[in-house]
GROMACS .gro file of C-alpha atoms in nm:
model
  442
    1UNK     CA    1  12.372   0.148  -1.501
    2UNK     CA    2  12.231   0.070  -1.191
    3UNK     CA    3  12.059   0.436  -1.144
    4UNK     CA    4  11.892   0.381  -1.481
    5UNK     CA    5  11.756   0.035  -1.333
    6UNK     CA    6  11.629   0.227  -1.021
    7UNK     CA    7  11.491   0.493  -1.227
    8UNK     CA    8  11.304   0.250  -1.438
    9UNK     CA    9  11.130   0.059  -1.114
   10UNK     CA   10  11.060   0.367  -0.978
   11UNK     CA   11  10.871   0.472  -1.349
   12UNK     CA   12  10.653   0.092  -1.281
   13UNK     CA   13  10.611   0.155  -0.963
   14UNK     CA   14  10.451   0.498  -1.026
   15UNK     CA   15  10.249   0.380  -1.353
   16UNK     CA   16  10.065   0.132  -1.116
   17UNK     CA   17   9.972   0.329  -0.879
   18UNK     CA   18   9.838   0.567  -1.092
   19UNK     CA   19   9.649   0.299  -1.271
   20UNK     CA   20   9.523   0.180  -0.906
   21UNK     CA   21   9.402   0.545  -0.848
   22UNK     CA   22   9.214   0.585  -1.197
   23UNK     CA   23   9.051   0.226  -1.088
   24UNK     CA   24   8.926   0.310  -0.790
   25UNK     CA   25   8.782   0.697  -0.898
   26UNK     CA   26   8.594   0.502  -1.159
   27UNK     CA   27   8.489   0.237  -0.952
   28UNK     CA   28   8.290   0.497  -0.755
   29UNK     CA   29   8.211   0.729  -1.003
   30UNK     CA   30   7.859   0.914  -1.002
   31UNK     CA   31   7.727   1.061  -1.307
   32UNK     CA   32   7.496   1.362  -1.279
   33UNK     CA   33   7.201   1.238  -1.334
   34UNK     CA   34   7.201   0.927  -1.066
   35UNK     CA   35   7.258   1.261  -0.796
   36UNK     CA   36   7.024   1.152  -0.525
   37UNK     CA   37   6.731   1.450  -0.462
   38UNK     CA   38   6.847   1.584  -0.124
   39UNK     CA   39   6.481   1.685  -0.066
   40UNK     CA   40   6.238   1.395   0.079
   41UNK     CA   41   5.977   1.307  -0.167
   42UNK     CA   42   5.581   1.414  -0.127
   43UNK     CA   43   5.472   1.171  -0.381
   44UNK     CA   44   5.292   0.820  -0.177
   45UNK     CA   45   5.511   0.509  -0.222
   46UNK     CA   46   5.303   0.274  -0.495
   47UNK     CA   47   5.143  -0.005  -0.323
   48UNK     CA   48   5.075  -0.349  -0.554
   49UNK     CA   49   4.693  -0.362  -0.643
   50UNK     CA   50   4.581  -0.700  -0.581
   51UNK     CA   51   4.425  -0.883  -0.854
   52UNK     CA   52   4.027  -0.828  -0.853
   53UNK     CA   53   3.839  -1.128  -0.789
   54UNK     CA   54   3.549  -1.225  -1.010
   55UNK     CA   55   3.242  -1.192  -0.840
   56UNK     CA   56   3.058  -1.484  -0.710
   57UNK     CA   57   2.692  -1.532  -0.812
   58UNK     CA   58   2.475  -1.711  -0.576
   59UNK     CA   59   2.166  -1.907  -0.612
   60UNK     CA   60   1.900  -1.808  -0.309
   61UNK     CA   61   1.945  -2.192  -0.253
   62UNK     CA   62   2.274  -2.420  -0.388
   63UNK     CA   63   2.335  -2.737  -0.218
   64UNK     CA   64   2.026  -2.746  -0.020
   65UNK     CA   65   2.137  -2.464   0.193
   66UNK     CA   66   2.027  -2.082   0.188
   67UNK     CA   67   2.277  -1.876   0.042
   68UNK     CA   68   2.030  -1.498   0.076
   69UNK     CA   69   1.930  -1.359   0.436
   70UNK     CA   70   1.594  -1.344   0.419
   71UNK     CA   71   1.500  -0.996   0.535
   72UNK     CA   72   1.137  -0.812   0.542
   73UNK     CA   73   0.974  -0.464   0.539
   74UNK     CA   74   1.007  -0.361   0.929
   75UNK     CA   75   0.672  -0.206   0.951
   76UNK     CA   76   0.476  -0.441   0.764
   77UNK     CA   77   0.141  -0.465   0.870
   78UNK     CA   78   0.029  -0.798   1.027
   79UNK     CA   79  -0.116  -0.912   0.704
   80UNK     CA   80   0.186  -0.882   0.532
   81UNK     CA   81   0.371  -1.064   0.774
   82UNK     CA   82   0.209  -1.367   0.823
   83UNK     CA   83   0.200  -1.361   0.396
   84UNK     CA   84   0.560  -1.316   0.428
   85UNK     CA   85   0.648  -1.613   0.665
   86UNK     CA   86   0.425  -1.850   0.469
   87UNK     CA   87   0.647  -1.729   0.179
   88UNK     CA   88   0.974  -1.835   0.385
   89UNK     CA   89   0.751  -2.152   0.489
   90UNK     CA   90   0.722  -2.214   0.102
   91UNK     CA   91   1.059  -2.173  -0.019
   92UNK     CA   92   1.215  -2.374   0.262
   93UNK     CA   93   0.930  -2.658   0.137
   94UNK     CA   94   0.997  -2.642  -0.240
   95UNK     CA   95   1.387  -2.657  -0.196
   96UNK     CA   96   1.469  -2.836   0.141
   97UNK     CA   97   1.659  -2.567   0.300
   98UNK     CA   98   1.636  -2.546   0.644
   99UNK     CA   99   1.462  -2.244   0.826
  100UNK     CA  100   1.756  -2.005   0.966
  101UNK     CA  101   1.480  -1.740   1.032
  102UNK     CA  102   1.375  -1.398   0.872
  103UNK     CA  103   1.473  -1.045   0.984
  104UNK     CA  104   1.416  -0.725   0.952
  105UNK     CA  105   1.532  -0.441   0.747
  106UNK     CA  106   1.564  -0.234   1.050
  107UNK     CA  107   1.760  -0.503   1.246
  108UNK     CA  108   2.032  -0.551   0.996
  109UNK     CA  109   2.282  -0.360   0.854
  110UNK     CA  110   2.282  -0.257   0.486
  111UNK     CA  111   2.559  -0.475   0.313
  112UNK     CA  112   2.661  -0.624  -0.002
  113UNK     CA  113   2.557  -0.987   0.158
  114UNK     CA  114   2.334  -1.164  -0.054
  115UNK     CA  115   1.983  -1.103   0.076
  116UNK     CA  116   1.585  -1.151  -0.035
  117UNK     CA  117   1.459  -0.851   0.000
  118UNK     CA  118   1.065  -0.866   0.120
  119UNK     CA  119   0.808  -0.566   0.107
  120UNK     CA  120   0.943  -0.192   0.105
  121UNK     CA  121   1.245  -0.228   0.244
  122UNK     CA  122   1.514   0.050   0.371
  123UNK     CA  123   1.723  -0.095   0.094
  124UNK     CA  124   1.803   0.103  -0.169
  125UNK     CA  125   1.755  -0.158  -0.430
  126UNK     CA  126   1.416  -0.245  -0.307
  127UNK     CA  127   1.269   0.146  -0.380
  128UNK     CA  128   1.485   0.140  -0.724
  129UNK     CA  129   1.295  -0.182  -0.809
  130UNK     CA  130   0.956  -0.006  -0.715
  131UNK     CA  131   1.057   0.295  -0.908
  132UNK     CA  132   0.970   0.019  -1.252
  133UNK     CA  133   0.631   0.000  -1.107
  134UNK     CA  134   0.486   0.294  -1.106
  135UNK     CA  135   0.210   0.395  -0.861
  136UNK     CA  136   0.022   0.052  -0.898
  137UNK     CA  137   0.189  -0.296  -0.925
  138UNK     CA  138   0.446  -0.567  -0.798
  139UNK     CA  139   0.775  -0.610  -0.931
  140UNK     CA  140   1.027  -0.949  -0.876
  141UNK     CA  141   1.349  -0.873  -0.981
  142UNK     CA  142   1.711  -0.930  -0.899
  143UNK     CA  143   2.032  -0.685  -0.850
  144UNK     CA  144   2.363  -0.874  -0.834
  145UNK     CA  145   2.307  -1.078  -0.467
  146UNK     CA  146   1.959  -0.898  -0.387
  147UNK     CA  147   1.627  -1.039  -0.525
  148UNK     CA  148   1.380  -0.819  -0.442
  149UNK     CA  149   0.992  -0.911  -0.429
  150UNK     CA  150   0.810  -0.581  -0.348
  151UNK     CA  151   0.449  -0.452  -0.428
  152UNK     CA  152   0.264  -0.096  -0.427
  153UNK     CA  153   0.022  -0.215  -0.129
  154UNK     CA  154  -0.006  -0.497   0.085
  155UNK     CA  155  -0.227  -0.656  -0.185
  156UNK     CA  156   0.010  -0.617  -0.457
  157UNK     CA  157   0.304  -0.728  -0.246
  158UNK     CA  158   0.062  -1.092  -0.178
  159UNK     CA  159  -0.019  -1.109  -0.561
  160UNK     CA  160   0.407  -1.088  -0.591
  161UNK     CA  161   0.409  -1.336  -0.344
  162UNK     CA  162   0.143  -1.593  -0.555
  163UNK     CA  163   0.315  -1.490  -0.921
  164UNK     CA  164   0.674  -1.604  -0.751
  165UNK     CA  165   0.547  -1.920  -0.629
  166UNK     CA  166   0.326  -2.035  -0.951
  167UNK     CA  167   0.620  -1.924  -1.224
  168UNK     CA  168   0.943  -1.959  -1.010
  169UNK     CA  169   0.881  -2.203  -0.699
  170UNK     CA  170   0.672  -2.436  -0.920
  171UNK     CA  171   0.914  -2.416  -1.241
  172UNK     CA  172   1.183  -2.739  -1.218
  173UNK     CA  173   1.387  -2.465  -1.408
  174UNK     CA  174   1.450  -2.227  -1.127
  175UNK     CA  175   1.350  -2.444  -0.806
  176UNK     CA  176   1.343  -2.835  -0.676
  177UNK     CA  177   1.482  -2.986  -0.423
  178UNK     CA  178   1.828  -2.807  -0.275
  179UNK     CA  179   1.804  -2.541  -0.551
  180UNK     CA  180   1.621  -2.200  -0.639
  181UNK     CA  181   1.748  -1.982  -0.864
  182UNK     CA  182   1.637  -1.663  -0.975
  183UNK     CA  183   1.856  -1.386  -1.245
  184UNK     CA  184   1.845  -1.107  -1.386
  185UNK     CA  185   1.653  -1.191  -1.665
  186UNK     CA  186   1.394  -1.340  -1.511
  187UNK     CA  187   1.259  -1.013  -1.387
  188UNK     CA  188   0.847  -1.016  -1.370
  189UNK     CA  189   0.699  -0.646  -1.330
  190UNK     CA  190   0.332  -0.580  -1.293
  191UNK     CA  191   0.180  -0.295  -1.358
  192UNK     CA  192  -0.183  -0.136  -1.250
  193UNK     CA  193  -0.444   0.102  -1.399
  194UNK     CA  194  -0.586   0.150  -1.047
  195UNK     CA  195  -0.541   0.017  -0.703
  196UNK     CA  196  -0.675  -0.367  -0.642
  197UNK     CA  197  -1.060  -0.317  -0.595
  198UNK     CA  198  -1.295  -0.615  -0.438
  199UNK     CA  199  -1.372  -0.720  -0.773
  200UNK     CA  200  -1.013  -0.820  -0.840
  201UNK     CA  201  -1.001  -1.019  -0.554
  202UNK     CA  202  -1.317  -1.202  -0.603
  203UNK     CA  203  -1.246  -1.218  -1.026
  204UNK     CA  204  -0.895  -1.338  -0.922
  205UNK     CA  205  -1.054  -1.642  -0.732
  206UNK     CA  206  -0.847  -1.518  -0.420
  207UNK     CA  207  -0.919  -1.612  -0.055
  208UNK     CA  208  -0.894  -1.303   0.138
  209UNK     CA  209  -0.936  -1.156   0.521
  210UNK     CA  210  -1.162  -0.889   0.622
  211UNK     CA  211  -1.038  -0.672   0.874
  212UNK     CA  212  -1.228  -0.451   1.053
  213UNK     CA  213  -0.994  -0.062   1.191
  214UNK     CA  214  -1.124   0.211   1.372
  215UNK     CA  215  -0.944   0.508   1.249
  216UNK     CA  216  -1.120   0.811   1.378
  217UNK     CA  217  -1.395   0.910   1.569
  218UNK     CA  218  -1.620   1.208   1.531
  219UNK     CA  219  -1.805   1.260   1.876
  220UNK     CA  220  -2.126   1.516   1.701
  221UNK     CA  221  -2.195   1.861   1.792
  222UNK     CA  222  -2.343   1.873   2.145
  223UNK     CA  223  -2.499   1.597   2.371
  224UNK     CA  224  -2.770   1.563   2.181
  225UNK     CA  225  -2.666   1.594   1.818
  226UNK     CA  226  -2.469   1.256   1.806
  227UNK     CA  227  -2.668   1.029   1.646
  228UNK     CA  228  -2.441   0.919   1.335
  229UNK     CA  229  -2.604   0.899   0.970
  230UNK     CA  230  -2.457   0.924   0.641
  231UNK     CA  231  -2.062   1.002   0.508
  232UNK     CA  232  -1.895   1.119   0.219
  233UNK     CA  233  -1.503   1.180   0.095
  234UNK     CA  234  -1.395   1.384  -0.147
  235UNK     CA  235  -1.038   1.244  -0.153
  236UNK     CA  236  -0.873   1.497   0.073
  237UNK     CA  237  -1.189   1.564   0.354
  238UNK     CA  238  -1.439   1.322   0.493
  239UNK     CA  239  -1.793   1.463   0.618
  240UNK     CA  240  -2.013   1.350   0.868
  241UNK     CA  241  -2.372   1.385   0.936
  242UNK     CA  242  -2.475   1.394   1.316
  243UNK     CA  243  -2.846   1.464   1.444
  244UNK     CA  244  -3.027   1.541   1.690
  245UNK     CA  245  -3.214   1.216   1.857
  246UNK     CA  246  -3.585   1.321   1.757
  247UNK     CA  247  -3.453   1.430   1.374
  248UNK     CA  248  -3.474   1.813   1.442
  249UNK     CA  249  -3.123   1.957   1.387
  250UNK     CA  250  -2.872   1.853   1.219
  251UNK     CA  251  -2.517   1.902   1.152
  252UNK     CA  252  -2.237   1.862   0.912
  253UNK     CA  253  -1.827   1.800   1.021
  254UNK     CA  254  -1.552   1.832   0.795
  255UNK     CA  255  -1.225   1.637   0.886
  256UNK     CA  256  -0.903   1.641   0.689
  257UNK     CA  257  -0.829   1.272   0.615
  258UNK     CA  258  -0.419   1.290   0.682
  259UNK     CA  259  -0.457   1.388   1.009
  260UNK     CA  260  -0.839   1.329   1.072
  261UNK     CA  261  -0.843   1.661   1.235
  262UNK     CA  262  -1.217   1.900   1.223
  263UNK     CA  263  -1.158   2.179   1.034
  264UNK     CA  264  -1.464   2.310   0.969
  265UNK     CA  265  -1.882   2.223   1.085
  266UNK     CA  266  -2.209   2.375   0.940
  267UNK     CA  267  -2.477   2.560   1.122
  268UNK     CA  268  -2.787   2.378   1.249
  269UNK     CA  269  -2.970   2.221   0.958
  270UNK     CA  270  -3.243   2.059   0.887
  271UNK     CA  271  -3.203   1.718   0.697
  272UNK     CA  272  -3.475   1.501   0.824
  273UNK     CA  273  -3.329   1.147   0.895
  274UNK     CA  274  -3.045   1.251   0.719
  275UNK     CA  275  -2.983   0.876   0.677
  276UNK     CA  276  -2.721   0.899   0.393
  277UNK     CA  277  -2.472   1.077   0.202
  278UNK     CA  278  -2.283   1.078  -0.058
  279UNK     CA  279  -1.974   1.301  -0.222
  280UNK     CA  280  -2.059   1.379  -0.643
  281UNK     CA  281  -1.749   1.450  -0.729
  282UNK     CA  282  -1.804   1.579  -1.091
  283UNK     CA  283  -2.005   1.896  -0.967
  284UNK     CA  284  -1.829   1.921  -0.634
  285UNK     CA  285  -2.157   1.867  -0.390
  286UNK     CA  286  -2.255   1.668  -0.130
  287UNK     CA  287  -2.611   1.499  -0.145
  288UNK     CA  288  -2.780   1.391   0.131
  289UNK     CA  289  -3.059   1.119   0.123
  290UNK     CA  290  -3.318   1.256   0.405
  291UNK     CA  291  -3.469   0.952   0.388
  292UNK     CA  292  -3.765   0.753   0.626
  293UNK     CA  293  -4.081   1.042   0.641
  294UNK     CA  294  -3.897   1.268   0.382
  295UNK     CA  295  -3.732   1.001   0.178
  296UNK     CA  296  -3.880   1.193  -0.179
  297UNK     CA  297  -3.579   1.497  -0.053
  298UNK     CA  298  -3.246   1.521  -0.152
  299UNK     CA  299  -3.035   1.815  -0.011
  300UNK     CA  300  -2.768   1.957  -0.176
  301UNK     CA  301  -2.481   2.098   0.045
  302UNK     CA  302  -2.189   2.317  -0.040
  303UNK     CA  303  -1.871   2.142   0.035
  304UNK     CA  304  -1.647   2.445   0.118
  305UNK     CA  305  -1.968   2.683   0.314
  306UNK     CA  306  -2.158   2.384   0.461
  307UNK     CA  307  -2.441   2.528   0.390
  308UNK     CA  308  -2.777   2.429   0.229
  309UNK     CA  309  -2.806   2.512  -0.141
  310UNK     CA  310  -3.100   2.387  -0.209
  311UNK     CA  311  -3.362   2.090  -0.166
  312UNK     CA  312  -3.475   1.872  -0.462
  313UNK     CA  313  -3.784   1.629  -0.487
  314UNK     CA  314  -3.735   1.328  -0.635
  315UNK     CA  315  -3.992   1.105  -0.826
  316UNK     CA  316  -3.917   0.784  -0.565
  317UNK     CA  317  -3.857   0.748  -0.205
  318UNK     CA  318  -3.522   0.643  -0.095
  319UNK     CA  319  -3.284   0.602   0.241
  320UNK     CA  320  -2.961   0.524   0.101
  321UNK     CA  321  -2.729   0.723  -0.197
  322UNK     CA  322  -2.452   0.639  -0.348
  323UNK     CA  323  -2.233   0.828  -0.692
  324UNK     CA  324  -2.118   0.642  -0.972
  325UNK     CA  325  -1.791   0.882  -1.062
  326UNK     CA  326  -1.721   0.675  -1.394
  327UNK     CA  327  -2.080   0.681  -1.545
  328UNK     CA  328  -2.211   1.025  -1.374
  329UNK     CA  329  -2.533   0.866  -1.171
  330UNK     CA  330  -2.692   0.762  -0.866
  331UNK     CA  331  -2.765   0.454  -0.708
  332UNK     CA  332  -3.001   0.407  -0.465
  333UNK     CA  333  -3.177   0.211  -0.210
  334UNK     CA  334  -3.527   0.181  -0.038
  335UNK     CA  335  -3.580  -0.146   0.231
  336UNK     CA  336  -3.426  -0.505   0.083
  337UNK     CA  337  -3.561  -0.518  -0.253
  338UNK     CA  338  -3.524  -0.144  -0.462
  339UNK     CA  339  -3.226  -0.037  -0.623
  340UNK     CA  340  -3.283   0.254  -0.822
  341UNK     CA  341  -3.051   0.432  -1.050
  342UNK     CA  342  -3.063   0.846  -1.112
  343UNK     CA  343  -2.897   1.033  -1.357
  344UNK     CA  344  -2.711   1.328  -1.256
  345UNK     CA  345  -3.004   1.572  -1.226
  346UNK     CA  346  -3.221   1.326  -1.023
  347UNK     CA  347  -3.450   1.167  -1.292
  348UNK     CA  348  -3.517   0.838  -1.240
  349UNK     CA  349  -3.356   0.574  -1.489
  350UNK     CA  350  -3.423   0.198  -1.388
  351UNK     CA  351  -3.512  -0.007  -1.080
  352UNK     CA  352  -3.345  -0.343  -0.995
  353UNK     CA  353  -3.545  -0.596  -0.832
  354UNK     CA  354  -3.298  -0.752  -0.561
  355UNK     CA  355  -3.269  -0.935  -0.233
  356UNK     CA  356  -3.116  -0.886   0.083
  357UNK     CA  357  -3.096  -1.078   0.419
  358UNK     CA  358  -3.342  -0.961   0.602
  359UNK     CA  359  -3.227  -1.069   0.975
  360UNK     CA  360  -3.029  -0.742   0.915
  361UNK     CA  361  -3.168  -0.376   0.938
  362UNK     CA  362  -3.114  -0.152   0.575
  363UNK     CA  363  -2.894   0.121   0.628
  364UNK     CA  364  -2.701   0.333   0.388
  365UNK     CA  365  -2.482   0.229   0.086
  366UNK     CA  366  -2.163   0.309  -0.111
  367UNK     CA  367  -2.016   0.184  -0.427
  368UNK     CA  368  -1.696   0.176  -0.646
  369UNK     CA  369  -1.667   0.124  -1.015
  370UNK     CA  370  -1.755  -0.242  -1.023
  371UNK     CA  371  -1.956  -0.271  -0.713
  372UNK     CA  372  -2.269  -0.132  -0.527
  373UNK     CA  373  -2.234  -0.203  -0.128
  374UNK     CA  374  -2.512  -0.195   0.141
  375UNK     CA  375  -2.447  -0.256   0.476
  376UNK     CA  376  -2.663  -0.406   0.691
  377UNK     CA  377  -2.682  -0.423   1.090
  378UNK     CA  378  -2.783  -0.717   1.308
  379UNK     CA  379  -2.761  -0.805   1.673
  380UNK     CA  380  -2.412  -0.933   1.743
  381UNK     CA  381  -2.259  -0.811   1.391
  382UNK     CA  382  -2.291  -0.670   1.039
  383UNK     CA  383  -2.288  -0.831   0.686
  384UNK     CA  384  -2.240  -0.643   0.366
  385UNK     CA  385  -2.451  -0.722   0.092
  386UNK     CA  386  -2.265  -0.699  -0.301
  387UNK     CA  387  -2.444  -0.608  -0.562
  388UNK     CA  388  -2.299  -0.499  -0.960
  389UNK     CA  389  -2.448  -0.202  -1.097
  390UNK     CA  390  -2.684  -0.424  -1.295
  391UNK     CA  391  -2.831  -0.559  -0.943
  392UNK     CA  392  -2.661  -0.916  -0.926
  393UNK     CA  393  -2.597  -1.022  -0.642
  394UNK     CA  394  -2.193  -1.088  -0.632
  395UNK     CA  395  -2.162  -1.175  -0.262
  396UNK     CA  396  -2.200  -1.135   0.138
  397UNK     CA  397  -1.936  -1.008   0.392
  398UNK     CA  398  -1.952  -1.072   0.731
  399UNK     CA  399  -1.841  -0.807   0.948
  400UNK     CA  400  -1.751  -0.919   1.322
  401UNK     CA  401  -1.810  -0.597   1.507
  402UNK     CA  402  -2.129  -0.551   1.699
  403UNK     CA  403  -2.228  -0.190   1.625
  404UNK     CA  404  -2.479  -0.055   1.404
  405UNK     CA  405  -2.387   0.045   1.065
  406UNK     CA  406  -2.427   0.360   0.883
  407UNK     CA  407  -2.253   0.424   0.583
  408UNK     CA  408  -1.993   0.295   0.312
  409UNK     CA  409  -1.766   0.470   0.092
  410UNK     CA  410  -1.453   0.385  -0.122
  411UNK     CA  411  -1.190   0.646  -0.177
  412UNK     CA  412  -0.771   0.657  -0.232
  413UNK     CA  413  -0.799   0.237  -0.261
  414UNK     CA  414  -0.973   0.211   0.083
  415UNK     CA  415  -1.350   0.118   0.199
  416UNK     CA  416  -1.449   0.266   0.499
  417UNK     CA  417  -1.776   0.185   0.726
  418UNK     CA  418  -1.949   0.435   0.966
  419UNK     CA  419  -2.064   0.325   1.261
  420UNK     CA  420  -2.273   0.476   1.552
  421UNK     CA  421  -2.223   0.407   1.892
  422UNK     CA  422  -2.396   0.539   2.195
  423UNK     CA  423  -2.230   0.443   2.525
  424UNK     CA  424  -2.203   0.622   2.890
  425UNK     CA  425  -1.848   0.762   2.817
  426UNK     CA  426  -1.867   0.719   2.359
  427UNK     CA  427  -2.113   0.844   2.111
  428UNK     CA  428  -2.122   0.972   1.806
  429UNK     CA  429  -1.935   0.848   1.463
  430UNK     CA  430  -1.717   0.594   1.446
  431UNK     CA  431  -1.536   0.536   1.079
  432UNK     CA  432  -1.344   0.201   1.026
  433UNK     CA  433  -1.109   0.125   0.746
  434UNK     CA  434  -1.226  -0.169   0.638
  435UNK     CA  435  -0.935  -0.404   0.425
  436UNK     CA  436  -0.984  -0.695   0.207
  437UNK     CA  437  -0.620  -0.901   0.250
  438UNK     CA  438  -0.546  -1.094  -0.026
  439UNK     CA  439  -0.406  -1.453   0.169
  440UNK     CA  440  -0.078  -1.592   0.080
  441UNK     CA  441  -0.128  -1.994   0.085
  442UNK     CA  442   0.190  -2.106  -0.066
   0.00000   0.00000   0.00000
């Protein structure tokens, strides 16, 4: 009896244990497919990606305060800077922001900061915005937190300027006091035919600057051929007549106009007075005006030889020559009062009575497709008498510098004078750009 009771607590005993085996073994049981990958994984640990933030659109002015660094072409020319800090002058007026200063493409780093972008800037958004234009015109646009006012030239970029201050500066809907906006869809592109000519300026009702550059100078052939007479451009080359002091010899220099370097001079000619000269462009010559004793002569020289083709004898006496590329002609000039138009093979067509200031010496002439232009030398300076191809009188420059005037041409969107100068240490040719700067007034 009592072995069967030990028996049977032994039989618990056992049963429990067993049961506090299985417990355990289950308890820390790993199935197959939790097996941890003895080999380190390759793969990058996921990060959390933060939650994008919307971006934030600023006005150029909010609050009365400037929200865009104002930043400018680094190589502007002067003109285009002092348009460009009126500009800033303006804006700061209109809205009440105060003036924290204007810098340069060139001084600042290319960020996403909101900035107004001025002229051709190193910005990439400021030659995609140009890109609209095409080879003539302005464009004001915006790209997310860059508004971008640019322009083709220095003329276009102060016609930008005046466009953004009559429809945006002026407009209570974009700008007043301690606000200016500008969006997307405001965008205002401008597109040319052609660059800006005088005309445009003085049709426009623009005030403008004339500035006066020497660009090159062309010293003649020897000591004694240096006086300076007539020039002529073809676009690429520029030619220059030089001649001897007592109108003996003369001769004709070719520069390249990129790099105003002589590539090529004629022989010794003879050209009388040579006093002008003048590129015709439609049968690839230059004409040359002989002018004072031989004024009845035109000579006809081959571009590419520099030589003489031939001389032709005109029915009227002239000393200045100009050629109308858009109508095929001539226009010429004889004292103060003539101006005479030939067709293409010399025969006269009409005269126009006109007028001139005669305090000033008659020298040669040039022209663009609006405008004839004779310059005219005086003591202490020059003036530059207007005319249209009907012989109106449109207007007269004044040009400051005190040399004697030659010639006038327009090619590429630029007017250039010839001067001659006669010094101990320069003679020769002297060629000036001369510019017409359309002012920025705000």
């Amino acid at each position: 009896m009592m072995m069967n009771s030990i028996k049977h607590k032994f039989l618990g005993l056992f049963a429990c244990l067993v049961m506090l085996v299985a417990a355990i073994c289950g308890c820390g049981e790993v199935t197959p497919s939790a097996t941890p990958d003895p080999t380190p994984s390759t793969q990058p640990t996921p990060t959390a990606q933060p939650t994008p933030t919307p971006e934030v659109k600023l006005d150029v002015v909010e609050d009365g305060e400037m929200k865009f660094l104002f930043v400018r072409q680094g190589d502007m020319s002067n003109e285009a800077r002092s348009n460009t800090v009126l500009l800033y002058a303006s804006i700061c007026n209109h809205t009440g922001a105060a003036r924290v200063g204007i810098s340069t493409d060139d001084s600042v780093e290319a960020t996403d900061a909101a900035e107004m972008l001025i002229g051709k800037t190193n910005r990439p958004e400021s030659q995609l915005a140009l890109e609209k234009v095409g080879d003539h015109g302005y464009i004001i646009t915006r790209t997310k937190n860059k508004l971008i006012i640019a322009g083709t030239e220095d003329n276009m970029l102060a016609l930008a300027m005046i466009r953004f201050t009559e429809d945006i500066l002026k407009s209570e809907e974009h700008c007043g006091e301690g606000y200016l906006k500008f969006d997307e869809d405001d965008e205002i592109i401008y597109k040319a035919d052609d660059y800006i000519l005088l005309a445009d300026i003085i049709n426009g009702g623009y005030d403008y600057d004339i500035i006066s550059t020497e660009v090159m100078h062309c010293p003649g052939y020897t000591d004694e051929i240096t006086v300076a007479q007539g020039v002529a451009s073809d676009g690429e080359f520029v030619y220059f007549v030089t001649r001897h002091f007592e109108d003996t010899v003369t001769v004709i220099q070719k520069y390249k106009m990129d790099t105003w370097e002589l590539v090529a001079q004629s022989g010794e000619l003879y050209l009388g007075h040579a006093n002008d000269m003048t590129f015709d462009t439609k049968n690839n010559r230059l004409v040359v005006c002989q002018g004072t004793a031989t004024g009845e002569i035109i000579s006809i020289i081959d571009p590419e030889t520099l030589e003489l083709v031939e001389n032709i004898t005109i029915s009227k006496k002239i000393s200045a020559i100009t050629y109308d590329p858009v109508n095929d002609r001539y226009g010429t000039g004889r004292g103060s009062t003539k101006f005479r138009i030939f067709d293409n093979e010399f025969n006269f067509v009409e005269l126009h009575e006109i007028e001139m200031n005669d305090d000033y010496v008659a020298q040669g002439m040039g022209s663009d497709k609006n405008y004839v232009y004779y310059p005219r030398s005086g003591d202490r300076d020059n003036i530059i008498e207007v005319f249209t191809w009907d012989g109106e009188h449109v207007t007269t420059l004044k040009i400051k510098d005190p040399y004697e005037s030659e010639s006038f041409f327009w090619v590429n969107g630029k007017y250039y004078l010839n001067y001659y100068r006669y010094t101990s240490s320069r003679r020769g040719a002297f060629l000036h750009e001369i510019k017409f700067n359309i002012r920025y007034n705000g």
